[in-house]
PDB file of C-alpha atoms in Angstrom:
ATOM      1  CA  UNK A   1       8.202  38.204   4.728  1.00 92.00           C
ATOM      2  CA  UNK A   2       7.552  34.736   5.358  1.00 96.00           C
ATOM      3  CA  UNK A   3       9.044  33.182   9.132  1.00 98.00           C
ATOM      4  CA  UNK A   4       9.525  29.309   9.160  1.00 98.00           C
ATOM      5  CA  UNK A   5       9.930  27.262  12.366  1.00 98.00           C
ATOM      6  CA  UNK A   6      10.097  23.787  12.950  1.00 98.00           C
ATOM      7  CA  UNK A   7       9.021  23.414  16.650  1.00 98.00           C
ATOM      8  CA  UNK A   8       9.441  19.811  17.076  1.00 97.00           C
ATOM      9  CA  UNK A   9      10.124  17.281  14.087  1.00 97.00           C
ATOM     10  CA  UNK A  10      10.433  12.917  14.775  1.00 93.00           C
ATOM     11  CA  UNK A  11       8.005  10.065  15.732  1.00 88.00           C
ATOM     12  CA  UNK A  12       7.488  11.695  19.125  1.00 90.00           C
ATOM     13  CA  UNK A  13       5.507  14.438  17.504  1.00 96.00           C
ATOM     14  CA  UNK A  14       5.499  16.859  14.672  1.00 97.00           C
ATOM     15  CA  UNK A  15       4.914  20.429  14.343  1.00 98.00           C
ATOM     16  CA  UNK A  16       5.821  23.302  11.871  1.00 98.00           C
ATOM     17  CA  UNK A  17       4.898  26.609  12.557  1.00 98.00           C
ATOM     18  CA  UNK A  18       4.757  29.164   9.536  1.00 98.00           C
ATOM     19  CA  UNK A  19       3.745  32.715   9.228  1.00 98.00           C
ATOM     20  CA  UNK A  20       3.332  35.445   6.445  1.00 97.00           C
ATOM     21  CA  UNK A  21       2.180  39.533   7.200  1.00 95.00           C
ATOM     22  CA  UNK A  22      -1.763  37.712   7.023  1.00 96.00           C
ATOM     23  CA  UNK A  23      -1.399  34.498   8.737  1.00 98.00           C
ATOM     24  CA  UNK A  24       0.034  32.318  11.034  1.00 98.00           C
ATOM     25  CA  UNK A  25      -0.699  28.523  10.798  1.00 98.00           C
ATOM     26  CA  UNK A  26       0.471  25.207  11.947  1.00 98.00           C
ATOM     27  CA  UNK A  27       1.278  22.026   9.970  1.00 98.00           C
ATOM     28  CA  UNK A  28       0.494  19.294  11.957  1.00 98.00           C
ATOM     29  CA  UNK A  29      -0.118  19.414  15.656  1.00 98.00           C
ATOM     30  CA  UNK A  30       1.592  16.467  17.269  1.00 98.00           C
ATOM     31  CA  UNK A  31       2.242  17.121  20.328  1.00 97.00           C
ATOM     32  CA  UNK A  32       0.034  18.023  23.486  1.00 97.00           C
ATOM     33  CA  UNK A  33      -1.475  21.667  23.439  1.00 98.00           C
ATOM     34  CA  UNK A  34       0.820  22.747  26.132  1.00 98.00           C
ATOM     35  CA  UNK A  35       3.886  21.465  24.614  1.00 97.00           C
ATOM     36  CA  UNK A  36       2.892  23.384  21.217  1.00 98.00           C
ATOM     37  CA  UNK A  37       1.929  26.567  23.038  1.00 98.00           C
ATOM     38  CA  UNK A  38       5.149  26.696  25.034  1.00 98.00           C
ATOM     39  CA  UNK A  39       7.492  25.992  21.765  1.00 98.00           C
ATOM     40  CA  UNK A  40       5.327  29.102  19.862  1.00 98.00           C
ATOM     41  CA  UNK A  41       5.771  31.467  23.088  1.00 98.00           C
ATOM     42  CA  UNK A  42       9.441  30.445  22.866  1.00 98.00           C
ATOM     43  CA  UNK A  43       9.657  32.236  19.182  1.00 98.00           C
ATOM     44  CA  UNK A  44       7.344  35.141  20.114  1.00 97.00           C
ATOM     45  CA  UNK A  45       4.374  33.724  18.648  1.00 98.00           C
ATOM     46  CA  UNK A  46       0.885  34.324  20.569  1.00 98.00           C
ATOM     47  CA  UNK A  47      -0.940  30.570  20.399  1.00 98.00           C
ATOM     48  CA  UNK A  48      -4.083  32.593  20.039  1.00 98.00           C
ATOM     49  CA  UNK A  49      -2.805  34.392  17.028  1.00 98.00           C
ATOM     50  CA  UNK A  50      -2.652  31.259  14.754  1.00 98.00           C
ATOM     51  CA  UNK A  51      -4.872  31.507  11.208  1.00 98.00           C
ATOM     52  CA  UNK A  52      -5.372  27.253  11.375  1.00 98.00           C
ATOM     53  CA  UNK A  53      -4.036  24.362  11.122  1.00 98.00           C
ATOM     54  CA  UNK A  54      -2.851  21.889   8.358  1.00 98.00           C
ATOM     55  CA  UNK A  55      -2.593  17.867   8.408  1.00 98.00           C
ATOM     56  CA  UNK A  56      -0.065  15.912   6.378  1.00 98.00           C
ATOM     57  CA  UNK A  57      -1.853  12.414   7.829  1.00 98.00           C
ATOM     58  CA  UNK A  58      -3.557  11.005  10.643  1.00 98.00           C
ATOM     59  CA  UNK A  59      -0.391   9.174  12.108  1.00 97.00           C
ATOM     60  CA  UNK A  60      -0.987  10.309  16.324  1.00 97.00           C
ATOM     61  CA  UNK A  61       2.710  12.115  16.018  1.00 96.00           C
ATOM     62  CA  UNK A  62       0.603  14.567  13.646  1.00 98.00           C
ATOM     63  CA  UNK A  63      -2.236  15.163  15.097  1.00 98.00           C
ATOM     64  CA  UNK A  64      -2.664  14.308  18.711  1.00 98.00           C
ATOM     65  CA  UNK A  65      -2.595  18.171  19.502  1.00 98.00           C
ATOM     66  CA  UNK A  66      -4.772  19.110  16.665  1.00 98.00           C
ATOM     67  CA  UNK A  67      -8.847  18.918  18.126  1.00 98.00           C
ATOM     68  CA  UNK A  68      -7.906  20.767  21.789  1.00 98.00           C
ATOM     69  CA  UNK A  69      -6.388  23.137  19.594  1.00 98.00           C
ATOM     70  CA  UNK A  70      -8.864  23.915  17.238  1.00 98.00           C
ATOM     71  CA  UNK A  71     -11.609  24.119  20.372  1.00 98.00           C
ATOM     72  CA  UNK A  72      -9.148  26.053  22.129  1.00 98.00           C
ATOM     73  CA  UNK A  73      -8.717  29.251  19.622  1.00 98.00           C
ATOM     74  CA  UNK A  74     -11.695  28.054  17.378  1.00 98.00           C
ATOM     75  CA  UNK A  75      -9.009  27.377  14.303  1.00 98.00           C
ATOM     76  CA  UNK A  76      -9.990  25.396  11.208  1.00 98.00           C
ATOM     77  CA  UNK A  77      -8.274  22.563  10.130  1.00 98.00           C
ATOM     78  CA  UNK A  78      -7.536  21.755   6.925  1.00 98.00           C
ATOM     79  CA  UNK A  79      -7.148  17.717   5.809  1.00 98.00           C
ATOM     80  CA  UNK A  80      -8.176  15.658   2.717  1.00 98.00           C
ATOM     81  CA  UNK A  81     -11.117  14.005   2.538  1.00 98.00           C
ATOM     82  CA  UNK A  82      -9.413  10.614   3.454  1.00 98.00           C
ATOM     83  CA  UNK A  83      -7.635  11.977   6.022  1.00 98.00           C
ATOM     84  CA  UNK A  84     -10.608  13.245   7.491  1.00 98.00           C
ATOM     85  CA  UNK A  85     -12.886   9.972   7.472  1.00 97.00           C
ATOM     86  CA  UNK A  86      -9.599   7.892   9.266  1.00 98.00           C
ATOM     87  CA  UNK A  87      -8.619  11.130  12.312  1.00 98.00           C
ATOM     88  CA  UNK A  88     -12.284  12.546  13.163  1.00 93.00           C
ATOM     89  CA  UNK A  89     -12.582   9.628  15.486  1.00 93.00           C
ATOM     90  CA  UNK A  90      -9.314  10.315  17.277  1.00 96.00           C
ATOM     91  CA  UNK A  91      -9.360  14.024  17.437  1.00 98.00           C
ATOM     92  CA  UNK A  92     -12.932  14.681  19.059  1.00 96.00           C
ATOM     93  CA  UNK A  93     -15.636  17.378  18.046  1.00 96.00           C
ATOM     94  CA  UNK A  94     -14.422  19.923  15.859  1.00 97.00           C
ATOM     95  CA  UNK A  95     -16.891  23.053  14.888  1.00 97.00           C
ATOM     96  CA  UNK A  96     -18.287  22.130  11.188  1.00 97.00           C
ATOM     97  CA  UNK A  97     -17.597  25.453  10.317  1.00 98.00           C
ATOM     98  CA  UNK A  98     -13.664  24.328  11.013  1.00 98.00           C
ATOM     99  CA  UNK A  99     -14.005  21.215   8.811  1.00 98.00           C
ATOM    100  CA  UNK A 100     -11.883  21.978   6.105  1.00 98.00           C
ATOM    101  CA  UNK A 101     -11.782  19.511   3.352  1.00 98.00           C
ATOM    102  CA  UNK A 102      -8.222  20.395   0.705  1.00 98.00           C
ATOM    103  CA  UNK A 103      -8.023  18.219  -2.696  1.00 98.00           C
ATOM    104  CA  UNK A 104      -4.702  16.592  -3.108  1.00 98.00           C
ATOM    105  CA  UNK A 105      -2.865  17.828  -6.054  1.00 97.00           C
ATOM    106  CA  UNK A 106      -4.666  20.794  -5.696  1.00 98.00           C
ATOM    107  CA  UNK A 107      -3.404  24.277  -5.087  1.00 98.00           C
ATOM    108  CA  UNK A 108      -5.537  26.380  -2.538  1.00 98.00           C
ATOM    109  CA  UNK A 109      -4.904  29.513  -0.970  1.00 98.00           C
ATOM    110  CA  UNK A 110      -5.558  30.999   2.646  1.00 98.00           C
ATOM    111  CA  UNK A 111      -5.288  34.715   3.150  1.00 97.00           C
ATOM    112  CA  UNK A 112      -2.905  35.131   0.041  1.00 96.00           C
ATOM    113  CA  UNK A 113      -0.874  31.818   0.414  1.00 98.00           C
ATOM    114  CA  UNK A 114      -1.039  29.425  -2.284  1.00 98.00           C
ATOM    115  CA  UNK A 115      -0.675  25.935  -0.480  1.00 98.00           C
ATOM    116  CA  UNK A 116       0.056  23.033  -2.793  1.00 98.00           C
ATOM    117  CA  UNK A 117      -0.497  19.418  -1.399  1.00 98.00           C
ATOM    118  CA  UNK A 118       0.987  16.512  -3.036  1.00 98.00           C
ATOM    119  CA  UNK A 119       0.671  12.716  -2.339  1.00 98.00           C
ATOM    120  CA  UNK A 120       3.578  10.799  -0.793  1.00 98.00           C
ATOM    121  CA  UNK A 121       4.287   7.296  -0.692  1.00 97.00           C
ATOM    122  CA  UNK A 122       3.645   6.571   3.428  1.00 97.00           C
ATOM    123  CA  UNK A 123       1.270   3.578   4.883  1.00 96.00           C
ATOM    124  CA  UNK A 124      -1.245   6.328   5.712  1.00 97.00           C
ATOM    125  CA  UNK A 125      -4.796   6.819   4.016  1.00 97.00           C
ATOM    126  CA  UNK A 126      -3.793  10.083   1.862  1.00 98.00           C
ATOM    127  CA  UNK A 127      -0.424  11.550   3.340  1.00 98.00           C
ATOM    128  CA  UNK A 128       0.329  14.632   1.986  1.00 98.00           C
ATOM    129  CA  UNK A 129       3.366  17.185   1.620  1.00 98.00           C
ATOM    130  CA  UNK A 130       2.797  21.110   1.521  1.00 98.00           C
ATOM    131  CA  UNK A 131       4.738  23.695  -0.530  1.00 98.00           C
ATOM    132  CA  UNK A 132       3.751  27.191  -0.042  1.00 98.00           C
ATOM    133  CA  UNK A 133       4.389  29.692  -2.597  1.00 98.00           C
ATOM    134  CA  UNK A 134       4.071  33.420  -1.142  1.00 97.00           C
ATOM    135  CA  UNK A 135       5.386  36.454  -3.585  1.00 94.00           C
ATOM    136  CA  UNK A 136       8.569  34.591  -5.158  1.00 94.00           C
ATOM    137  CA  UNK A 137       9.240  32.309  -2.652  1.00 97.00           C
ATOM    138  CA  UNK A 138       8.142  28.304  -2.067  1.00 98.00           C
ATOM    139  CA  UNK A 139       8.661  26.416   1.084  1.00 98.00           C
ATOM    140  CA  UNK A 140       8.804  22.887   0.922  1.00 98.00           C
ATOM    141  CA  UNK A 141       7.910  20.207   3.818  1.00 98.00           C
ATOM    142  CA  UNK A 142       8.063  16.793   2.934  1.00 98.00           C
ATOM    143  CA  UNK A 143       8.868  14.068   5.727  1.00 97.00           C
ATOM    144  CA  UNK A 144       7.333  10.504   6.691  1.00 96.00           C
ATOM    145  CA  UNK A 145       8.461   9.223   2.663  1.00 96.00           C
ATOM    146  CA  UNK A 146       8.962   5.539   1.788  1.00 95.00           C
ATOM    147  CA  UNK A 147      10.480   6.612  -1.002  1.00 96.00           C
ATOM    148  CA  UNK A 148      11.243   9.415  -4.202  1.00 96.00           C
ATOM    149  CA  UNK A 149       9.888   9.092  -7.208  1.00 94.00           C
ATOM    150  CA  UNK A 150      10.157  11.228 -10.374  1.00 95.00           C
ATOM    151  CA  UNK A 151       6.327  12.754  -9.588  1.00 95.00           C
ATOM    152  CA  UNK A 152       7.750  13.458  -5.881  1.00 96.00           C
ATOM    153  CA  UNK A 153      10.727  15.114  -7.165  1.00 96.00           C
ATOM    154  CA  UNK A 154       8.626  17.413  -9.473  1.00 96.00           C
ATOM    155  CA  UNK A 155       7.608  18.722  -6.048  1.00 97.00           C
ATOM    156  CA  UNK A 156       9.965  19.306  -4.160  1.00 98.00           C
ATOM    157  CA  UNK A 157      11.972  21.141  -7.358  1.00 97.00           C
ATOM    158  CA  UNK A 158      12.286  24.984  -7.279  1.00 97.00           C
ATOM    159  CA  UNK A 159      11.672  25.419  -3.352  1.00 98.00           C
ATOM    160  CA  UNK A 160      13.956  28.200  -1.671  1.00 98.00           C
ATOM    161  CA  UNK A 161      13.723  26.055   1.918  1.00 98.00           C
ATOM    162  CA  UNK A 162      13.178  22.152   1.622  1.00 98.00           C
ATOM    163  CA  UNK A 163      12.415  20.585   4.852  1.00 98.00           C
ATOM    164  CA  UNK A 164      13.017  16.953   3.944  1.00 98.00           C
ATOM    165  CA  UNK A 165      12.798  13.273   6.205  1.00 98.00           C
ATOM    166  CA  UNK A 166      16.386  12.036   6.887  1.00 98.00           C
ATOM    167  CA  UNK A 167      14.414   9.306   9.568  1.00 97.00           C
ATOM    168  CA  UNK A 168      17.450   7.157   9.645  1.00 97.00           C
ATOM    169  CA  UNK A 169      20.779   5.091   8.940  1.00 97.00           C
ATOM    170  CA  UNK A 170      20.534   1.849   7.515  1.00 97.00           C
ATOM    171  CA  UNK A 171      22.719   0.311   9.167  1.00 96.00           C
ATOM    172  CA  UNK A 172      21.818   1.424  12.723  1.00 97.00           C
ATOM    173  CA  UNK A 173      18.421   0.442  11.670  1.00 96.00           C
ATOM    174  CA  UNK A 174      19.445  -3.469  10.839  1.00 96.00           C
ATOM    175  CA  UNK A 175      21.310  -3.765  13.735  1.00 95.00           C
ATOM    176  CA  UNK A 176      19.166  -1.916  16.439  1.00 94.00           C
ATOM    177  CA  UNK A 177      16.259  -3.225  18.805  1.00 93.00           C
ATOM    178  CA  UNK A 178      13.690  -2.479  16.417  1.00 95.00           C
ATOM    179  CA  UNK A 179      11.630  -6.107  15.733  1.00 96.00           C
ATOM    180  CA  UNK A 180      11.977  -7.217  12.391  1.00 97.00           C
ATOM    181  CA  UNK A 181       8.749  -6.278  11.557  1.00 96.00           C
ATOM    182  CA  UNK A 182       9.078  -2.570  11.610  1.00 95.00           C
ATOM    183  CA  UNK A 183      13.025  -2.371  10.302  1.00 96.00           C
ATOM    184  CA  UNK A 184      11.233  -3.751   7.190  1.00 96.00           C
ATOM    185  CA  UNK A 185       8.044  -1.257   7.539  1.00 96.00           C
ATOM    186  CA  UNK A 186      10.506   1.292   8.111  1.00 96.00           C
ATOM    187  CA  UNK A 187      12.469   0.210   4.732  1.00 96.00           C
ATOM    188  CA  UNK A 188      10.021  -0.158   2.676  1.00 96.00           C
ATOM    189  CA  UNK A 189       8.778   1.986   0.117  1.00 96.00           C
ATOM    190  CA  UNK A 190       5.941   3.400   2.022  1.00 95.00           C
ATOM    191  CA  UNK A 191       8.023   3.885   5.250  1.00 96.00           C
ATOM    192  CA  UNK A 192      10.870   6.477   6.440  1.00 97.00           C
ATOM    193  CA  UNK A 193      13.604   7.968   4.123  1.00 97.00           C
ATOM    194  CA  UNK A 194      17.232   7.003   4.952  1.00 98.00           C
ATOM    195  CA  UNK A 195      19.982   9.358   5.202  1.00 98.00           C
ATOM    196  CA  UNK A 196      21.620   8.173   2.037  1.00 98.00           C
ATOM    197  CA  UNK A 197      18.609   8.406  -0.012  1.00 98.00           C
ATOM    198  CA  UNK A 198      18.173  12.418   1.658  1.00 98.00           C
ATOM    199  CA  UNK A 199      21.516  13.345   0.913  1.00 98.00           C
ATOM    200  CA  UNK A 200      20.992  12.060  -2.910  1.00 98.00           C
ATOM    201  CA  UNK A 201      17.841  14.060  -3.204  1.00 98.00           C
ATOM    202  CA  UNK A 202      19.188  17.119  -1.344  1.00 98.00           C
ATOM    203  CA  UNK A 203      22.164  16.535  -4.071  1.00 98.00           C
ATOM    204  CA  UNK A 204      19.440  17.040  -6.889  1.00 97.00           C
ATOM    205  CA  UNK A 205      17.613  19.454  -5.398  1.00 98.00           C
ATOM    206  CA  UNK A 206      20.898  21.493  -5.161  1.00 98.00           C
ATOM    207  CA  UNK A 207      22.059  20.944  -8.607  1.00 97.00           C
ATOM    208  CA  UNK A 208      18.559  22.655  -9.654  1.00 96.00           C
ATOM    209  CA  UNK A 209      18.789  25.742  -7.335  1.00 97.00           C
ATOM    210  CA  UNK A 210      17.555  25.289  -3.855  1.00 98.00           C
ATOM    211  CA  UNK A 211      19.987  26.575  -1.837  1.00 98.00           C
ATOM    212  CA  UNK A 212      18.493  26.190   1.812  1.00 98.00           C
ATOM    213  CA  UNK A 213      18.025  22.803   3.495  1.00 98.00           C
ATOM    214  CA  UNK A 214      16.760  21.160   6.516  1.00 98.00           C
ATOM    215  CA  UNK A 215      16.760  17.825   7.770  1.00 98.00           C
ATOM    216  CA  UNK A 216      13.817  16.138   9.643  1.00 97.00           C
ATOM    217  CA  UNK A 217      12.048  13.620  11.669  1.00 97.00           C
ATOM    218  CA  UNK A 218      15.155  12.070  12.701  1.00 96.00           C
ATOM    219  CA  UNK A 219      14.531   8.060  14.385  1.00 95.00           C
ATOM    220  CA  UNK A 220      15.714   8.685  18.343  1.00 93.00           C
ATOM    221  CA  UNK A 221      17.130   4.796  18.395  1.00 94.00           C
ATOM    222  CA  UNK A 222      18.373   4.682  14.160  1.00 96.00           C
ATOM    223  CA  UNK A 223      19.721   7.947  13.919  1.00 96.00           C
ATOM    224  CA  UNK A 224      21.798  10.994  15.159  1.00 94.00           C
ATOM    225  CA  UNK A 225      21.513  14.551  14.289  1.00 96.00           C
ATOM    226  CA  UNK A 226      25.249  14.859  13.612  1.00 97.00           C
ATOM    227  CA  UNK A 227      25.146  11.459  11.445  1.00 98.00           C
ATOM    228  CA  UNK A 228      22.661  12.693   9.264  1.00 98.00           C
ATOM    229  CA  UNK A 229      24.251  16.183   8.890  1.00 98.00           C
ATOM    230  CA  UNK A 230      27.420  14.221   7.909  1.00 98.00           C
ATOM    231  CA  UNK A 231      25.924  11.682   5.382  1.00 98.00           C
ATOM    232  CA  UNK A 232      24.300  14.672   3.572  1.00 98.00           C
ATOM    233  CA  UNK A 233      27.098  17.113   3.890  1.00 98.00           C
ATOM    234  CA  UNK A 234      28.907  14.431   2.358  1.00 98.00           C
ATOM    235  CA  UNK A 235      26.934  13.664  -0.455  1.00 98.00           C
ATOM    236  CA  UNK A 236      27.166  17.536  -1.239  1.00 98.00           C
ATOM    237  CA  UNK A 237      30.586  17.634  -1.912  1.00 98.00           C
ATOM    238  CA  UNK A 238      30.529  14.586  -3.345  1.00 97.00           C
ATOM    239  CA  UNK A 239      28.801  16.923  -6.159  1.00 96.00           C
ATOM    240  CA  UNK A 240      31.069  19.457  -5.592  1.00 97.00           C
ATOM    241  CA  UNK A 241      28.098  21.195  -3.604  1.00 98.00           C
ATOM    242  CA  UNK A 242      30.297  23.291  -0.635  1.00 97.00           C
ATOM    243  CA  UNK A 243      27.800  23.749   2.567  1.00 98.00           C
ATOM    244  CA  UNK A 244      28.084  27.207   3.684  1.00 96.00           C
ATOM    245  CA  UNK A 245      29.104  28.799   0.382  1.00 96.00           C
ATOM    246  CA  UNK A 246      26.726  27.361  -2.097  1.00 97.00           C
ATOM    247  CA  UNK A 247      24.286  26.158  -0.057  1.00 98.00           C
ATOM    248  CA  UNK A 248      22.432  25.736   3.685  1.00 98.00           C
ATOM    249  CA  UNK A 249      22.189  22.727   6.074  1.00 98.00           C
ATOM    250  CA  UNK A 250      20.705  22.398   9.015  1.00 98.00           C
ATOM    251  CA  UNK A 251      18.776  19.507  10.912  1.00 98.00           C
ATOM    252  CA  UNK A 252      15.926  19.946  13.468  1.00 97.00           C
ATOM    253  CA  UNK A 253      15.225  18.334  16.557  1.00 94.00           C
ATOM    254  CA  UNK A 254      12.664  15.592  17.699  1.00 91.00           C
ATOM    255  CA  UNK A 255      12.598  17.517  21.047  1.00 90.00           C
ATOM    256  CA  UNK A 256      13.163  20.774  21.146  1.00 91.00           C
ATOM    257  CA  UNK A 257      12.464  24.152  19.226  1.00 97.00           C
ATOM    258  CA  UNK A 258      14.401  24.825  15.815  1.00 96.00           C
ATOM    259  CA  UNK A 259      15.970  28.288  14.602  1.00 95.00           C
ATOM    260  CA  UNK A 260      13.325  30.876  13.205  1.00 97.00           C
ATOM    261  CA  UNK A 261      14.405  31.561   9.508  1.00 97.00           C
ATOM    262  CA  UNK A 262      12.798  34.612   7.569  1.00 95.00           C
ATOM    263  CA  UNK A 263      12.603  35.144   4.174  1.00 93.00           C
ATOM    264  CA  UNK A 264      11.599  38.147   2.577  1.00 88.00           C
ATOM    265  CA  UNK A 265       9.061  37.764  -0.334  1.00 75.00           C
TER     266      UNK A 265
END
């Protein structure tokens, strides 16, 4: 069985907690090491039980919780090489035998899940998504994207749960407090992923077979949770795709814990 949780999912911090019958691990650790203990003990999860800990970048909403972690329950963390060289500095002293350097592109395993990391276009050194592939299921997280491509897509095709970015609305975006600065950082094609642009690739994604979807690292001042549920619901049927009969949707929270979904392998 595999157990998926988002814990907490925006630009206040990010953090994914995932677990198989040989290991429990962590993508990304955003948040203070209280905040990410409390949110595990919330799902039954013992903080000292975790396997390690993944990075998608070095962004501080992925990683501020990751060194006191490690130290804490002497966990290793697994980055890119890139990665590595831009967050050591931020994260303090980490064990060398923790120092865990992944290849991007490159499928590794750790205790019997194959983990597949795959380059995304964000203004980050060498961001990264994950799928993990366990028995005949693949789990999908992909979130801080500027934008899809056909590589991306490859990806992301044939997962059973996609976690995708549906950061914000467009509109609210223009129109909000943001300076003008970062509305076009946030835009561009190594920024956030819209709404609209989720709910087409959710569309596609559908159309080839996933059937279970969340939505993630929503903006707090571009976005809503029940706006982005709506825009991609709609685009669904728009494709004649019927949430709740042919397929899943859910979003996740900046703040607060998401549901605990299990698959069985």
């Amino acid at each position: 069985m595999i157990k998926f949780c988002s814990l907490f999912s925006g630009s206040s911090g990010n953090a994914i907690f995932l677990a198989t019958d040989k290991l429990k691990i962590l993508i990304d650790a955003g948040l203070s090491k209280k905040r990410i203990e409390q949110a595990l003990i919330s799902i039954g999860e013992n903080p000292a039980d975790l396997t390690a800990i993944l990075v998608t970048h070095e962004h501080k909403d992925h990683i501020k919780g990751v060194g006191i972690l490690s130290r804490r329950y002497n966990l290793p963390v697994y980055a890119n090489e890139m990665t590595w060289s831009i967050m050591e500095g931020s994260i303090g002293d980490i064990s060398i035998e923790n120092i865990k350097c992944f290849k991007t592109g490159t499928i590794f395993e750790i205790c019997g899940l194959g983990i597949e990391p795959f380059l995304i276009p964000h203004d980050a050194g060498e961001p990264v998504g994950f799928s993990f592939y366990y028995g005949r299921r693949k789990i999908t997280v992909a979130t801080d994207i500027g934008h899809v491509n056909v590589k991306l897509t490859g990806y992301l095709e044939g997962s059973d749960l996609l976690l995708l970015e549906s950061n914000h609305d467009i509109e609210m975006l223009k129109v909000g407090p943001y300076p003008q600065w970062l509305k076009m950082r946030i835009l561009g094609d190594m920024g956030h992923l819209s709404n609209e642009k989720a709910g087409e690739v959710i569309a596609a994604m559908a159309e080839k077979g996933t059937r279970n979807f969340l939505l993630g690292h929503l903006s707090k001042e571009n976005n809503f949770p029940e706006l982005a549920y709506q825009t991609v619901y709609n685009a669904l049927a728009q494709n004649n795709i019927c949430v709740g009969k042919d397929v899943t949707l859910d979003v996740v929270r900046r703040d607060q814990v998401g549901r605990v979904i299990c698959m069985d392998m």
